[in-house]
Coordinates of C-alpha atoms and ligand atoms in Angstrom, one line a residue:
Chain A
X1 CA 108.1 63.5 129.0
X2 CA 105.8 62.2 126.2
X3 CA 107.4 60.1 123.2
X4 CA 106.6 63.5 121.0
X5 CA 109.3 65.8 123.3
X6 CA 112.1 63.5 122.9
X7 CA 112.1 64.2 118.9
X8 CA 113.8 66.6 119.3
X9 CA 116.6 65.0 120.9
X10 CA 116.7 62.8 118.5
X11 CA 116.4 65.3 115.8
X12 CA 119.5 67.0 117.2
X13 CA 121.2 63.9 116.7
X14 CA 120.2 63.1 113.4
X15 CA 118.5 60.0 114.2
X16 CA 115.2 58.6 113.7
X17 CA 112.8 58.0 116.7
X18 CA 113.0 54.5 116.3
X19 CA 116.7 54.1 117.0
X20 CA 118.7 51.4 119.1
X21 CA 120.3 52.8 122.4
X22 CA 123.5 51.6 120.6
X23 CA 122.9 53.7 117.5
X24 CA 122.3 57.1 119.5
X25 CA 125.7 56.2 121.5
X26 CA 127.7 56.2 118.3
X27 CA 125.6 59.2 116.6
X28 CA 126.1 61.2 119.9
X29 CA 130.5 60.2 119.8
X30 CA 130.7 61.1 116.2
X31 CA 129.2 64.1 116.8
X32 CA 131.2 65.1 119.3
X33 CA 134.3 64.6 117.9
X34 CA 133.0 66.3 115.2
X35 CA 132.3 70.0 116.3
X36 CA 135.2 69.4 119.1
X37 CA 137.6 68.6 116.1
X38 CA 139.2 71.0 113.7
X39 CA 138.3 69.4 110.7
X40 CA 138.9 70.9 106.8
X41 CA 135.0 70.3 106.5
X42 CA 134.2 73.3 108.2
X43 CA 136.3 76.1 106.4
X44 CA 134.1 76.4 103.9
X45 CA 131.1 76.6 105.4
X46 CA 131.6 78.5 109.1
X47 CA 132.1 81.8 107.6
X48 CA 132.3 84.1 110.1
X49 CA 130.2 82.5 112.6
X50 CA 133.4 80.8 114.2
X51 CA 133.1 78.7 117.2
X52 CA 130.1 80.3 119.0
X53 CA 127.9 78.2 116.7
X54 CA 129.9 75.2 117.3
X55 CA 129.8 75.5 121.1
X56 CA 126.0 75.9 120.9
X57 CA 126.0 73.0 118.6
X58 CA 128.2 70.4 121.4
X59 CA 125.7 72.2 124.4
X60 CA 122.8 70.9 122.3
X61 CA 124.3 67.8 121.5
X62 CA 125.3 67.0 125.0
X63 CA 122.2 67.7 126.4
X64 CA 120.1 65.6 124.2
X65 CA 122.6 62.6 124.3
X66 CA 121.6 63.6 128.1
X67 CA 118.4 63.3 128.1
X68 CA 118.1 60.3 125.9
X69 CA 120.1 57.7 127.9
X70 CA 117.8 59.0 130.8
X71 CA 115.0 58.2 128.3
X72 CA 116.5 54.2 127.1
X73 CA 117.3 53.5 130.8
X74 CA 113.9 54.4 132.5
X75 CA 111.0 54.5 130.1
X76 CA 111.9 52.9 126.9
X77 CA 113.6 50.3 128.7
X78 CA 109.9 49.5 130.6
X79 CA 108.2 49.8 126.9
X80 CA 110.7 47.5 125.2
X81 CA 110.2 45.1 128.0
X82 CA 106.2 45.5 127.4
X83 CA 107.0 45.1 124.1
X84 CA 108.7 42.3 124.0
X85 CA 106.5 40.3 126.9
X86 CA 103.6 40.4 124.0
X87 CA 105.8 39.4 121.3
X88 CA 107.5 36.6 122.9
X89 CA 104.1 35.7 124.2
X90 CA 103.2 35.5 120.1
X91 CA 106.5 35.0 118.1
X92 CA 109.3 33.6 120.2
X93 CA 109.5 30.2 119.4
X94 CA 110.0 28.2 122.6
X95 CA 112.6 25.9 123.3
X96 CA 112.5 22.3 125.1
X97 CA 115.9 23.3 126.5
X98 CA 117.3 26.9 126.7
X99 CA 121.1 26.4 125.8
X100 CA 123.5 29.2 124.5
X101 CA 122.1 28.6 121.4
X102 CA 118.9 28.9 122.1
X103 CA 119.4 31.9 123.9
X104 CA 120.7 33.5 120.9
X105 CA 118.2 32.9 119.2
X106 CA 115.0 34.1 120.9
X107 CA 117.4 36.8 121.4
X108 CA 117.7 37.5 117.3
X109 CA 114.3 37.2 116.4
X110 CA 113.2 40.0 119.1
X111 CA 115.9 41.7 117.1
X112 CA 118.1 42.8 120.4
X113 CA 121.7 43.1 119.8
X114 CA 124.1 41.8 122.7
X115 CA 125.0 45.3 123.1
X116 CA 122.0 46.3 124.7
X117 CA 122.0 43.3 126.6
X118 CA 125.2 43.8 128.2
X119 CA 123.9 47.2 129.1
X120 CA 121.0 46.6 130.7
X121 CA 122.1 43.5 132.7
X122 CA 125.4 44.9 133.5
X123 CA 127.2 41.7 132.2
X124 CA 130.0 42.6 130.3
X125 CA 129.9 41.4 126.4
X126 CA 132.8 39.1 126.7
X127 CA 130.5 37.0 129.6
X128 CA 127.7 37.2 127.2
X129 CA 129.3 36.0 124.1
X130 CA 130.8 33.2 126.5
X131 CA 127.2 32.1 127.4
X132 CA 125.6 31.7 124.1
X133 CA 129.1 29.9 122.5
X134 CA 128.9 27.6 125.5
X135 CA 132.5 28.6 126.1
X136 CA 132.3 27.7 129.8
X137 CA 136.1 27.6 130.2
X138 CA 136.4 31.4 129.7
X139 CA 133.2 32.0 132.2
X140 CA 133.3 33.2 135.5
X141 CA 132.9 30.6 138.3
X142 CA 129.6 28.4 138.9
X143 CA 127.2 30.9 141.0
X144 CA 128.3 33.7 138.7
X145 CA 127.6 31.9 135.5
X146 CA 123.7 31.0 137.4
X147 CA 123.1 35.0 138.1
X148 CA 124.4 36.0 134.6
X149 CA 122.5 33.5 132.5
X150 CA 119.3 34.2 134.8
X151 CA 119.6 38.0 134.0
X152 CA 119.9 37.4 130.7
X153 CA 116.8 35.5 130.6
X154 CA 114.9 38.3 132.7
X155 CA 116.2 40.8 130.0
X156 CA 114.7 38.4 127.0
X157 CA 111.2 37.6 129.3
X158 CA 111.6 34.2 129.2
X159 CA 111.1 31.8 132.0
X160 CA 114.1 32.4 134.4
X161 CA 113.6 29.2 136.5
X162 CA 113.6 26.8 133.5
X163 CA 116.3 28.4 131.3
X164 CA 118.9 28.9 134.4
X165 CA 117.8 25.5 135.1
X166 CA 117.9 23.9 131.7
X167 CA 121.7 26.4 131.5
X168 CA 123.0 25.1 134.7
X169 CA 122.4 21.6 133.8
X170 CA 124.3 21.4 130.6
X171 CA 127.0 23.4 131.9
X172 CA 127.2 21.0 134.7
X173 CA 127.2 18.1 132.4
X174 CA 130.1 19.4 130.4
X175 CA 132.3 20.3 133.0
X176 CA 131.7 16.8 134.4
X177 CA 132.9 15.3 130.9
X178 CA 135.6 17.5 130.7
X179 CA 137.7 16.6 134.1
Chain B
X1 CA 103.1 60.5 66.6
X2 CA 102.0 61.6 70.3
X3 CA 102.2 59.5 73.4
X4 CA 99.6 58.6 75.9
X5 CA 101.0 59.4 79.2
X6 CA 100.1 57.0 81.6
X7 CA 102.6 57.0 84.6
X8 CA 104.0 59.6 86.6
X9 CA 107.7 59.6 86.9
X10 CA 109.4 60.3 89.5
X11 CA 112.5 62.6 88.6
X12 CA 116.4 62.5 90.3
X13 CA 118.8 65.1 89.5
X14 CA 122.6 65.0 90.1
X15 CA 124.5 68.0 91.2
X16 CA 127.2 69.0 93.2
X17 CA 129.4 71.7 92.3
X18 CA 132.7 70.3 91.0
X19 CA 133.2 68.5 87.4
X20 CA 134.6 65.0 87.7
X21 CA 133.4 63.9 90.9
X22 CA 131.4 60.8 89.0
X23 CA 127.9 62.0 88.7
X24 CA 127.6 61.0 85.4
X25 CA 128.9 57.6 86.7
X26 CA 126.3 57.6 89.5
X27 CA 124.1 58.5 87.2
X28 CA 124.7 55.5 84.6
X29 CA 124.6 52.9 87.6
X30 CA 121.3 54.0 89.4
X31 CA 119.8 54.3 86.3
X32 CA 120.6 50.5 84.9
X33 CA 120.1 49.5 88.7
X34 CA 116.5 50.8 88.8
X35 CA 116.0 49.3 84.9
X36 CA 117.0 46.0 86.1
X37 CA 114.5 46.0 88.8
X38 CA 112.3 46.3 86.1
X39 CA 111.3 49.9 85.9
X40 CA 111.2 52.2 82.6
X41 CA 113.9 54.5 83.3
X42 CA 114.9 57.6 80.9
X43 CA 118.5 59.0 81.8
X44 CA 119.0 62.7 80.3
X45 CA 121.9 64.2 79.8
X46 CA 121.6 67.5 80.8
X47 CA 125.2 69.0 80.9
X48 CA 125.0 70.9 78.0
X49 CA 129.1 71.9 78.3
X50 CA 130.6 68.2 78.7
X51 CA 127.7 66.1 77.8
X52 CA 129.5 62.7 77.6
X53 CA 126.8 60.1 78.7
X54 CA 126.4 58.7 75.4
X55 CA 130.0 57.1 75.8
X56 CA 128.8 55.4 79.3
X57 CA 126.3 53.5 76.8
X58 CA 128.1 52.9 73.7
X59 CA 125.6 55.0 71.6
X60 CA 126.6 56.7 68.3
X61 CA 127.0 60.2 67.7
X62 CA 124.4 60.3 64.4
X63 CA 121.3 59.4 67.1
X64 CA 119.3 62.1 67.8
X65 CA 120.6 64.6 71.1
X66 CA 119.0 66.8 73.0
X67 CA 120.0 69.4 70.4
X68 CA 117.1 68.3 68.4
X69 CA 114.6 69.7 71.1
X70 CA 116.2 72.9 71.7
X71 CA 117.6 73.6 68.0
X72 CA 114.6 71.7 66.3
X73 CA 112.0 71.7 68.5
X74 CA 111.2 68.2 68.3
X75 CA 109.5 66.4 71.0
X76 CA 111.5 65.0 74.1
X77 CA 109.8 61.8 73.2
X78 CA 111.6 61.5 70.2
X79 CA 115.2 61.2 71.3
X80 CA 115.2 58.1 73.4
X81 CA 117.9 56.0 71.7
X82 CA 117.6 52.4 73.0
X83 CA 120.6 51.2 75.0
X84 CA 121.6 47.3 75.6
X85 CA 119.4 46.9 79.3
X86 CA 115.6 46.3 78.4
X87 CA 114.1 49.2 80.4
X88 CA 116.5 51.9 79.9
X89 CA 116.5 54.9 77.6
X90 CA 118.7 57.4 77.1
X91 CA 118.3 61.0 75.3
X92 CA 122.3 61.9 74.9
X93 CA 123.3 65.4 74.9
X94 CA 125.0 67.9 72.9
X95 CA 128.1 69.9 73.7
X96 CA 128.8 71.8 70.7
X97 CA 125.3 73.6 69.7
X98 CA 124.0 74.7 72.9
X99 CA 125.6 76.1 76.1
X100 CA 123.9 76.3 79.7
X101 CA 124.2 80.0 79.6
X102 CA 122.6 81.1 76.7
X103 CA 119.0 78.9 77.4
X104 CA 116.5 81.4 77.3
X105 CA 113.6 81.7 80.1
X106 CA 111.2 80.2 77.9
X107 CA 113.9 77.5 76.5
X108 CA 113.8 76.5 80.0
X109 CA 110.8 76.2 81.4
X110 CA 109.2 74.4 78.2
X111 CA 112.4 71.8 78.6
X112 CA 111.3 71.1 82.2
X113 CA 107.3 70.8 81.4
X114 CA 108.3 68.6 78.8
X115 CA 110.7 66.2 81.2
X116 CA 107.6 65.7 83.2
X117 CA 105.5 64.8 80.4
X118 CA 107.9 61.7 79.9
X119 CA 106.9 58.6 80.0
X120 CA 108.4 56.3 82.8
X121 CA 108.8 55.7 86.4
X122 CA 112.0 57.3 86.5
X123 CA 113.6 60.1 85.1
X124 CA 117.5 60.4 85.7
X125 CA 118.8 64.2 85.3
X126 CA 122.5 64.1 84.6
X127 CA 123.5 67.7 85.0
X128 CA 127.3 69.2 85.0
X129 CA 129.2 70.8 87.3
X130 CA 129.3 74.3 88.3
X131 CA 126.8 77.1 89.7
X132 CA 125.4 78.0 86.7
X133 CA 121.4 79.2 87.7
X134 CA 120.3 76.7 84.9
X135 CA 122.1 74.1 86.0
X136 CA 120.2 75.1 89.4
X137 CA 116.3 75.3 88.0
X138 CA 117.0 71.8 86.2
X139 CA 118.0 70.7 89.6
X140 CA 115.7 71.9 91.4
X141 CA 113.1 70.2 89.3
X142 CA 113.7 67.1 90.9
X143 CA 111.6 65.2 93.4
X144 CA 114.6 63.7 94.8
X145 CA 118.0 65.7 94.3
X146 CA 121.2 63.8 94.8
X147 CA 124.6 65.5 95.2
X148 CA 128.3 64.1 94.8
X149 CA 131.4 64.5 95.9
X150 CA 134.9 62.9 96.6
X151 CA 136.9 63.3 99.8
X152 CA 138.9 66.7 99.0
X153 CA 138.3 69.7 100.4
X154 CA 137.7 71.9 97.1
X155 CA 135.0 69.3 96.1
X156 CA 133.2 69.8 99.3
X157 CA 133.4 73.7 99.1
X158 CA 131.4 73.4 95.7
X159 CA 129.1 71.1 97.3
X160 CA 128.2 73.4 100.1
X161 CA 128.2 76.2 97.4
X162 CA 126.1 74.5 95.3
X163 CA 123.7 73.2 97.9
X164 CA 123.5 77.1 99.5
X165 CA 122.9 78.3 95.9
X166 CA 120.2 75.7 94.8
X167 CA 118.8 76.6 98.6
X168 CA 118.4 80.2 98.2
X169 CA 117.0 79.9 94.5
X170 CA 114.2 77.7 95.6
X171 CA 113.1 80.4 98.8
X172 CA 113.4 82.9 96.3
X173 CA 111.0 81.1 94.1
X174 CA 108.5 79.9 97.3
X175 CA 108.6 83.6 98.5
X176 CA 108.2 85.5 94.9
X177 CA 104.9 82.6 94.3
X178 CA 103.9 84.3 97.6
X179 CA 104.5 88.2 96.5
X180 CA 107.7 88.3 98.7
X181 CA 109.9 89.0 96.2
X182 CA 113.5 89.9 97.1
X183 CA 112.5 89.6 101.0
X184 CA 115.4 86.7 101.8
X185 CA 117.9 89.2 100.4
X186 CA 116.6 92.3 102.2
X187 CA 116.1 90.8 105.4
X188 CA 119.7 89.1 105.0
X189 CA 121.0 92.6 104.0
X190 CA 119.8 94.1 107.5
X191 CA 120.5 90.5 109.3
X192 CA 121.5 92.6 112.1
X193 CA 118.7 93.9 113.2
X194 CA 117.0 90.8 113.2
X195 CA 119.7 89.1 115.2
X196 CA 120.3 86.7 112.5
X197 CA 123.3 85.3 111.9
X198 CA 123.3 82.2 109.2
X199 CA 121.0 80.6 107.0
X200 CA 119.0 78.2 110.1
X201 CA 118.2 82.0 111.5
X202 CA 117.1 83.6 108.1
X203 CA 114.8 80.4 107.0
X204 CA 113.1 80.9 111.1
X205 CA 113.0 84.1 110.9
X206 CA 110.9 83.9 107.5
X207 CA 108.9 80.9 108.6
X208 CA 107.7 82.8 111.9
X209 CA 107.2 85.9 110.5
X210 CA 106.4 86.2 106.5
X211 CA 104.5 82.8 106.6
X212 CA 100.6 83.2 107.2
X213 CA 99.4 80.2 106.4
X214 CA 102.2 77.8 106.7
X215 CA 102.5 76.7 103.3
X216 CA 105.6 78.8 103.1
X217 CA 107.3 76.8 105.9
X218 CA 105.8 73.2 104.1
X219 CA 107.6 74.1 100.9
X220 CA 111.0 75.0 102.2
X221 CA 111.2 72.3 104.3
X222 CA 110.0 69.7 101.7
X223 CA 113.8 70.9 100.0
X224 CA 115.9 67.9 101.2
X225 CA 119.1 66.3 100.0
X226 CA 120.8 63.4 99.4
X227 CA 124.5 62.9 99.6
X228 CA 126.9 60.3 98.0
X229 CA 130.3 60.2 98.5
X230 CA 132.3 58.9 95.7
X231 CA 136.0 57.5 94.9
X232 CA 136.6 56.6 98.9
X233 CA 140.8 55.3 99.1
X234 CA 140.3 54.5 102.4
X235 CA 137.1 53.0 104.9
X236 CA 137.6 56.5 107.2
X237 CA 136.9 58.5 105.0
X238 CA 133.1 57.3 105.3
X239 CA 133.0 59.2 108.2
X240 CA 132.9 62.2 105.9
X241 CA 130.0 61.7 104.2
X242 CA 127.9 62.0 108.4
X243 CA 130.2 64.9 108.6
X244 CA 128.9 67.1 105.8
X245 CA 125.8 65.6 106.0
X246 CA 125.9 67.1 109.8
X247 CA 127.1 70.5 108.5
X248 CA 124.2 70.9 105.9
X249 CA 121.6 70.2 108.8
X250 CA 123.0 72.0 111.5
X251 CA 124.5 74.8 109.4
X252 CA 122.6 75.0 105.9
X253 CA 119.1 73.7 108.2
X254 CA 118.4 71.7 105.4
X255 CA 117.3 68.2 105.8
X256 CA 119.9 65.9 104.2
X257 CA 120.2 61.9 104.1
X258 CA 123.8 60.5 103.7
X259 CA 122.7 57.5 100.8
X260 CA 126.2 56.1 100.5
X261 CA 129.6 55.7 99.2
X262 CA 131.8 54.3 96.7
X263 CA 135.0 53.3 96.7
X264 CA 137.7 54.1 94.4
X265 CA 137.7 51.2 92.2
X266 CA 141.0 51.1 89.9
X267 CA 139.6 48.3 87.8
X268 CA 137.4 50.3 86.0
X269 CA 139.8 53.0 85.1
X270 CA 141.8 50.0 83.4
X271 CA 138.2 49.0 82.2
X272 CA 137.8 52.0 80.5
X273 CA 134.7 50.4 78.3
X274 CA 132.4 50.5 80.9
X275 CA 129.9 50.0 78.1
X276 CA 131.2 46.4 78.4
X277 CA 130.5 46.3 82.3
X278 CA 127.6 48.1 83.1
X279 CA 125.2 45.0 81.1
X280 CA 127.4 42.6 83.6
X281 CA 125.3 44.7 86.4
X282 CA 124.4 41.9 89.5
X283 CA 125.1 42.2 93.1
X284 CA 128.0 40.6 93.5
X285 CA 130.7 43.0 93.1
X286 CA 131.8 45.8 95.9
X287 CA 131.0 48.6 93.8
X288 CA 127.7 46.8 92.7
X289 CA 126.9 46.3 96.2
X290 CA 127.4 50.1 96.7
X291 CA 125.0 51.0 94.1
X292 CA 122.4 49.1 95.3
X293 CA 122.7 50.5 98.9
X294 CA 123.1 54.2 97.7
X295 CA 119.5 53.3 95.0
X296 CA 117.4 51.9 97.8
X297 CA 118.5 54.3 100.3
X298 CA 117.3 57.2 97.7
X299 CA 114.0 55.4 96.8
X300 CA 113.5 54.8 100.3
X301 CA 114.8 58.0 101.9
X302 CA 117.0 56.0 104.3
X303 CA 120.0 57.2 105.5
X304 CA 122.8 54.2 105.7
X305 CA 123.6 52.5 108.6
X306 CA 125.1 54.1 111.3
X307 CA 127.2 51.5 112.3
X308 CA 129.3 52.4 109.3
X309 CA 130.7 55.3 111.5
X310 CA 134.4 54.3 112.1
X311 CA 134.8 55.7 115.9
X312 CA 138.6 55.6 116.5
Ligands
ATP1 N1 134.1 55.4 92.2 C1 135.3 55.5 91.1 N2 136.1 54.8 90.9 C2 137.2 55.3 90.0 N3 136.8 56.2 89.3 C3 135.8 56.8 89.5 C4 134.5 56.6 89.9 N4 133.5 57.5 89.8 C5 133.9 58.0 88.7 N5 135.3 58.0 88.2 C6 136.1 58.3 87.2 O1 136.0 59.4 87.0 C7 135.8 60.1 86.2 C8 134.6 61.2 86.3 O2 133.5 60.6 86.3 P1 132.2 61.6 85.7 O3 132.8 61.8 84.6 O4 130.6 60.7 86.3 O5 132.3 62.3 86.8 P2 131.3 63.9 86.3 O6 130.9 65.0 87.9 O7 129.8 63.4 85.6 O8 132.1 65.1 85.8 P3 131.4 66.1 85.2 O9 131.2 67.5 86.1 O10 132.8 66.6 84.2 O11 130.4 65.7 84.2 C9 135.3 59.4 84.8 O12 136.8 59.0 84.4 C10 134.6 58.2 85.6 O13 135.2 56.8 85.2
MG2 MG1 129.4 64.3 83.7

């Protein structure tokens, strides 16, 4: 499907096409809730149309959400990654040492929120937050941390080896000092 | 003295059906905001029955009002009152000598033409409550049509009625211009034959069957509204704006933008003198932030962030 074909699904969810996936999810759950509810605001407008129209709207919302989810999980993901590579070559600051803060700053420059990273990397939001704030005490064992950092770096299109090496060095030092 | 018109003003109008929802309040705030952004702003009180804008700006009754236009035939530009905000002038209303339903067609057309001739960056027109067709015609003149309501069923009902009436009046004007007078009405009466169930179907039918060069469709889709929700008492009520917007889109087929909301502010109830409050406009208090967001969203045709939704 071409970009243009998705337009109508964004329209059904009352969004502009340049929306993030988390906004799509939010719009979807609000609309779903609204049209499955018996909110008092239907009374003045529904007239004789009744439940039938609402059922049709709900179906459209479901279809739009299903199709847009696929879009974000496949095509859009590749697309954002290609954009990201070019962006990262041009505008993204390079850090001498990649620690939690450097990851956060890079992510923010790229305009990506943590929910998005969590969604695509399948790392829980809680762990991602702890990686950024370097709350090593709240992270799972070392081997997992390495995998998470690796995936996170990959999502940000950073040099995976450098980021994991830097980050894990800091992780080990910190743990050493504490014991 | 005749002024030379140098600017094409963007006209904003506010309506919404129910009285007391905050039309005059919002427009006095938006006008102030735009003026402080160094735009030349003219705010017109066209609420003939309940004109009260001058109280918001502390303007004496002795100054000229819109009455001078309708009764004495003076040009609108002679009726501008200065306010204590530099770039903001207002034309005050008059509640005694004119009534909205008695305005003649020719007077109304002259009024609309003269509004367009005023020299400003923005012209904001405050309207009264109700569904009178003269009110709606002035509303339809605007480049940006704003409706305001409060989270109460009666007010929301009025808003839908108002928007629906405005939409139909606009549709009929368009069709009439294309020599299709009464077409909408006739099709609606025979809607069963055409399989039309609601306004969305009706519009689709007209677009598909009566529009030979695409010009009607284009004009129909130019009708769009900005929605503002006022006097919220609870953050959960923010969602109602998204819901109202959705119903306007899905049940009326009208492109709608939820431009923002304003919490109910008890301070300014105590502070009855709004004229004291206005000149202090800066973006530090909550209400001023809310006004700023609404103003910028209307300027940029943007909706408030979806992250405002409270998905419990
Ligand atoms: N956010 C708010 N918090 C508290 N009071 C408000 C708020 N907005 C408006 N008001 C108050 O509500 C009352 C009605 O407001 P306003 O006169 O602006 O309504 P209106 O829609 O112009 O009414 P009308 O239809 O009669 O012209 C006023 O006393 C105003 O000060
Ligand atoms: Mg008013």
